[in-house]
Coordinates of C-alpha atoms in Angstrom, one line a residue:
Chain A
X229 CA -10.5 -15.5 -5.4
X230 CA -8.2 -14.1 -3.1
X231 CA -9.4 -12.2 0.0
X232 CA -8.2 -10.2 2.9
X233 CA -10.8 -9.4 5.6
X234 CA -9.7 -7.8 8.8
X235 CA -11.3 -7.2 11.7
X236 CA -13.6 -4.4 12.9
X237 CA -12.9 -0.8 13.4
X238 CA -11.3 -0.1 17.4
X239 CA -11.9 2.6 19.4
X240 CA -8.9 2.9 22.1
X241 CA -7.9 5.0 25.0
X242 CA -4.0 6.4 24.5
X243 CA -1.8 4.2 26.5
X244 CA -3.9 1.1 25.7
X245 CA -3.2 -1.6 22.8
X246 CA -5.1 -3.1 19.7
X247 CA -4.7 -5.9 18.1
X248 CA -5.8 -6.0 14.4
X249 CA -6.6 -9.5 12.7
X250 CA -6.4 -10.2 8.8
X251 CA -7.8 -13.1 7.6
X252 CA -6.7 -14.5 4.2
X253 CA -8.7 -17.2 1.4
X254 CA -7.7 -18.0 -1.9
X255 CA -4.4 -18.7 -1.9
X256 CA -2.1 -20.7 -0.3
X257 CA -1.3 -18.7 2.9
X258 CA 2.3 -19.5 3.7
X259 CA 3.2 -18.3 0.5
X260 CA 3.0 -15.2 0.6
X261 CA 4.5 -12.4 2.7
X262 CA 1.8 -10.1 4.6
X263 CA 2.6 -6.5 5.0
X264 CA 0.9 -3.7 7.4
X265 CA 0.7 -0.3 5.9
X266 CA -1.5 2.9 7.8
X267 CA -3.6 6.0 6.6
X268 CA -4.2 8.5 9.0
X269 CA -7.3 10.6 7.6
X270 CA -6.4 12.4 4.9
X271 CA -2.9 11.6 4.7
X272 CA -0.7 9.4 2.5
X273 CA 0.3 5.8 2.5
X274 CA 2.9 4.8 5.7
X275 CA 4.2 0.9 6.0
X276 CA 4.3 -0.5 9.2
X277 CA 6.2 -3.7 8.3
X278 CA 6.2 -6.9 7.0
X279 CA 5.5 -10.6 8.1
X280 CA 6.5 -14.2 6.8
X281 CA 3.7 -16.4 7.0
X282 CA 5.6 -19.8 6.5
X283 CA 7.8 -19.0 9.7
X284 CA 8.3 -16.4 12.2
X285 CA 10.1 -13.7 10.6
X286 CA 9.4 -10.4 11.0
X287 CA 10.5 -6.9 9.8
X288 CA 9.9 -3.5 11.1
X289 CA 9.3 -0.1 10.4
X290 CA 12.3 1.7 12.8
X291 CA 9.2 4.3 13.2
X292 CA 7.1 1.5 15.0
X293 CA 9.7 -0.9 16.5
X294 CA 9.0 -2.1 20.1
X295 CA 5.4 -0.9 19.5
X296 CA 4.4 -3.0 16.9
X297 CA 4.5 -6.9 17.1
X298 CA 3.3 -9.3 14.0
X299 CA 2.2 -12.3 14.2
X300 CA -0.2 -15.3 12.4
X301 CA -2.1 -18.6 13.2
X302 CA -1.5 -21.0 10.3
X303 CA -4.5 -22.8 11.2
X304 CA -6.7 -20.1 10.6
X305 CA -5.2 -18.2 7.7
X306 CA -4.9 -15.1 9.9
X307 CA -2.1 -12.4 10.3
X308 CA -2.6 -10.2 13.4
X309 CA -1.0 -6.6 14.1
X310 CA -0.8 -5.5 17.6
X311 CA 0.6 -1.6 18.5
X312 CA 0.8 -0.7 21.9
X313 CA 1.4 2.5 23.7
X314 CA -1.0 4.2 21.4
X315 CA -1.4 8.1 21.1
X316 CA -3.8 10.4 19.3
X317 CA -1.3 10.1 16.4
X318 CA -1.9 6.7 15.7
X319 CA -5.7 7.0 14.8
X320 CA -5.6 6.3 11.2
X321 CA -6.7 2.6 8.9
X322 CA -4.7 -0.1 9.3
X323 CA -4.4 -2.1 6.0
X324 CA -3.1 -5.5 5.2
X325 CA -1.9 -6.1 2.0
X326 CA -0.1 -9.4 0.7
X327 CA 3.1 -9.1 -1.2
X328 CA 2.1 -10.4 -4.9
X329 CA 5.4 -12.7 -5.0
X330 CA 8.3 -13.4 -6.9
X331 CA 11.5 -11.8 -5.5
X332 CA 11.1 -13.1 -1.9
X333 CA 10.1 -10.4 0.4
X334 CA 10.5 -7.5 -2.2
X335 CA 7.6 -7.4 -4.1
X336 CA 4.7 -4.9 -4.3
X337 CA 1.3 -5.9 -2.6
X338 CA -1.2 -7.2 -5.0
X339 CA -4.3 -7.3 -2.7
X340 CA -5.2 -5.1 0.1
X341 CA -7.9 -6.0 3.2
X342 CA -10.4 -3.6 3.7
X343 CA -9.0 -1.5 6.0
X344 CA -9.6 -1.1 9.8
X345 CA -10.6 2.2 11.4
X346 CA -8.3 2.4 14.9
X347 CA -9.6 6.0 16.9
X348 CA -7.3 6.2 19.6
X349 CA -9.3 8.9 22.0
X350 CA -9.5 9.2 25.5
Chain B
X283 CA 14.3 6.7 0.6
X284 CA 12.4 9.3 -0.3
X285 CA 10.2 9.4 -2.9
X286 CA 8.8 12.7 -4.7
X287 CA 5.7 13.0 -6.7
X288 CA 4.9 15.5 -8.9
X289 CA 2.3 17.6 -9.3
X290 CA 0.4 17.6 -6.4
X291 CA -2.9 17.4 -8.3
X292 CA -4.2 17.6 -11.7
X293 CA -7.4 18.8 -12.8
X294 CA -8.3 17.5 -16.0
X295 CA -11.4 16.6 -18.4
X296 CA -12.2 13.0 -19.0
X297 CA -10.3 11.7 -22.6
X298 CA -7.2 14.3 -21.3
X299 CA -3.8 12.6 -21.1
X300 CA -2.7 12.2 -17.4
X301 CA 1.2 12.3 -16.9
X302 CA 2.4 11.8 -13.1
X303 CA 6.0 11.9 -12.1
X304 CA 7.7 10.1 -9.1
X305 CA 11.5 10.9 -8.1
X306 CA 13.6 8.7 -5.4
X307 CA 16.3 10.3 -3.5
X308 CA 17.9 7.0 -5.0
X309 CA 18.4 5.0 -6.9
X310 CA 16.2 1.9 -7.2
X311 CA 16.9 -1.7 -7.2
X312 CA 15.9 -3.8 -10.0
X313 CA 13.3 -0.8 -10.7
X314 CA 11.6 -2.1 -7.1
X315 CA 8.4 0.2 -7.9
X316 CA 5.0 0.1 -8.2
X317 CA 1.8 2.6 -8.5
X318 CA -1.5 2.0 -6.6
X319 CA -4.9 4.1 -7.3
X320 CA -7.0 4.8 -4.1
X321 CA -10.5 5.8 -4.5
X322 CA -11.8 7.4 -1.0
X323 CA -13.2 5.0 0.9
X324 CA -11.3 2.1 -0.9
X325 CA -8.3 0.4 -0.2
X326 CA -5.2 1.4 -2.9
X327 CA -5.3 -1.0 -6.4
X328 CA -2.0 -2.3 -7.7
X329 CA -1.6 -0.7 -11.0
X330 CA 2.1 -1.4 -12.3
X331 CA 5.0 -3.3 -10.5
X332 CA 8.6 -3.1 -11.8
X333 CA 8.0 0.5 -12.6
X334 CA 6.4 -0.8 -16.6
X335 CA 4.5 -4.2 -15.7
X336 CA 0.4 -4.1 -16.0
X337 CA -0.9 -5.8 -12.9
X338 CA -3.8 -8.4 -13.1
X339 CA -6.9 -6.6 -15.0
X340 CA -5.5 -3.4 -15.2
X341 CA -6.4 -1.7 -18.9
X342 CA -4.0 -0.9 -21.3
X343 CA -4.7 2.9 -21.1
X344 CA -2.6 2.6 -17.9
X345 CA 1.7 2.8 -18.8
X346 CA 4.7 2.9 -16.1
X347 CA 7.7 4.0 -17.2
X348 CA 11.6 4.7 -16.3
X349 CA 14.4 3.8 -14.1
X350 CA 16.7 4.3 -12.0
X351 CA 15.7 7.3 -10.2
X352 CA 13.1 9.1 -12.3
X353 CA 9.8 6.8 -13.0
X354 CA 6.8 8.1 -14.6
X355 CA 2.6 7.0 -14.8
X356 CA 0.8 7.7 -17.6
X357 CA -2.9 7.5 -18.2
X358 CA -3.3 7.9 -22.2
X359 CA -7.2 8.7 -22.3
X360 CA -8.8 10.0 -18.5
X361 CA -12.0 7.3 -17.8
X362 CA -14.1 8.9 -15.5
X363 CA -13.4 5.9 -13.0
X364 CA -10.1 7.3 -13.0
X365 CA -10.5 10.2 -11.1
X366 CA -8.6 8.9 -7.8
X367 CA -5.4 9.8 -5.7
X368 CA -2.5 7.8 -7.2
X369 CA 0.7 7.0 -5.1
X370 CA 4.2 5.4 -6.1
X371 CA 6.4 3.2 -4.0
X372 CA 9.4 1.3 -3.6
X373 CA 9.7 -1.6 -2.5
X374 CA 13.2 -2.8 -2.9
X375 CA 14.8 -1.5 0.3
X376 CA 13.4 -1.4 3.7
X377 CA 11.0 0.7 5.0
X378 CA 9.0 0.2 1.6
X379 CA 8.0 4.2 1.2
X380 CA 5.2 5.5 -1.0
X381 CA 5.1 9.0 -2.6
X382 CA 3.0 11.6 -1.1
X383 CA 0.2 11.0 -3.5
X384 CA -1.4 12.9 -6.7
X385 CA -5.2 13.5 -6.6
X386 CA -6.8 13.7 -10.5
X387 CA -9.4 15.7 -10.2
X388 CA -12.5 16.3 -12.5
X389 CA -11.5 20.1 -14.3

């Protein structure tokens, strides 16, 4: 069956970095795209941007560009996220969610990680 | 683009018919939309993809419908495992956007 499990929940000073991992089973990993969506508490859905797991194409949310950088180790089924620069305003859970397929990179996301608590607080 | 959901939330008895409405500021490629549950706590559930297509497991109760610009959820008969916060999105241009979100609540 397929899975996502990320990593642990982050507690980070503002200014500082984290680096979220997402770890994938059950499907051939390459084939699928890998997207990064965010909650902040009590608040909608936001999407962060998008990563090809076969090569090293990445998209990006204008919002987050040159904060955010995507990347995966094929060897270990594993996408990471890394923000930097981070402010109170980016405490929120950081999802992973793989695109289900079919129309290259525009396809909704069929299966979700967990979700990873990032409290940026100094 | 911008995408609109209406209303805000519902309050409504289990075996009530849930209606929720999502409106882009545009229209949508190739009907590019899907709509996720989220129960708190949980990550969001793929419900529907191409605004009218049943994802893997999902109950028949469950309907998408519309195009274009105006795209509508329906829930025919309320469970009571489906009081939850339901979002729509689009995923046919970049950034992918969800809706604001509609919480069905238990009247």
């Amino acid at each position: 069956q397929v899975q996502l499990v990320q990593s642990g929940a982050e507690v980070q000073k503002p200014g500082a970095s984290v680096k979220v991992s997402c770890k994938a089973s059950g499907y051939t990993f390459i084939s699928y795209y890998m997207h990064w969506v965010r909650q902040a508490r009590g608040q909608g859905l936001e999407w962060m941007g998008i990563i090809n797991p076969s090569g090293v194409s990445t998209s990006y949310s204008q919002k987050f560009q040159g904060r955010v950088t995507m990347t995966r180790d094929t060897s270990t089924s594993t996408v990471y996220m890394e923000l930097s620069s981070l402010t109170s305003e980016d405490t929120a859970v950081y999802y992973c969610a793989r695109g289900r397929g079919g129309s290259g990179s525009y396809t909704a996301f069929d299966y979700w990680g967990q979700g990873t608590l990032v409290t940026v607080s100094s | 683009i911008v995408l609109t959901q209406s209303p805000g939330t519902l309050s409504l008895s289990p075996g009530e018919r849930v209606t929720v409405s999502c409106r882009a500021s545009q229209s949508l490629s190739s009907n590019f939309l899907a709509w996720y549950q989220q129960k708190p706590g949980q990550a969001p559930r793929l419900l529907i993809y191409g605004a009218s297509s049943r994802a893997t497991d999902i109950p028949d109760r469950f309907r998408g419908s519309g195009s274009g610009t105006d795209f509508t959820l329906t829930i025919s008969r309320l469970e009571p495992e489906d009081f939850a916060v339901y979002y729509c999105q689009q995923y046919g241009y970049s950034p992918r956007t969800f809706g604001q979100g509609t919480r069905v609540e238990i009247k």
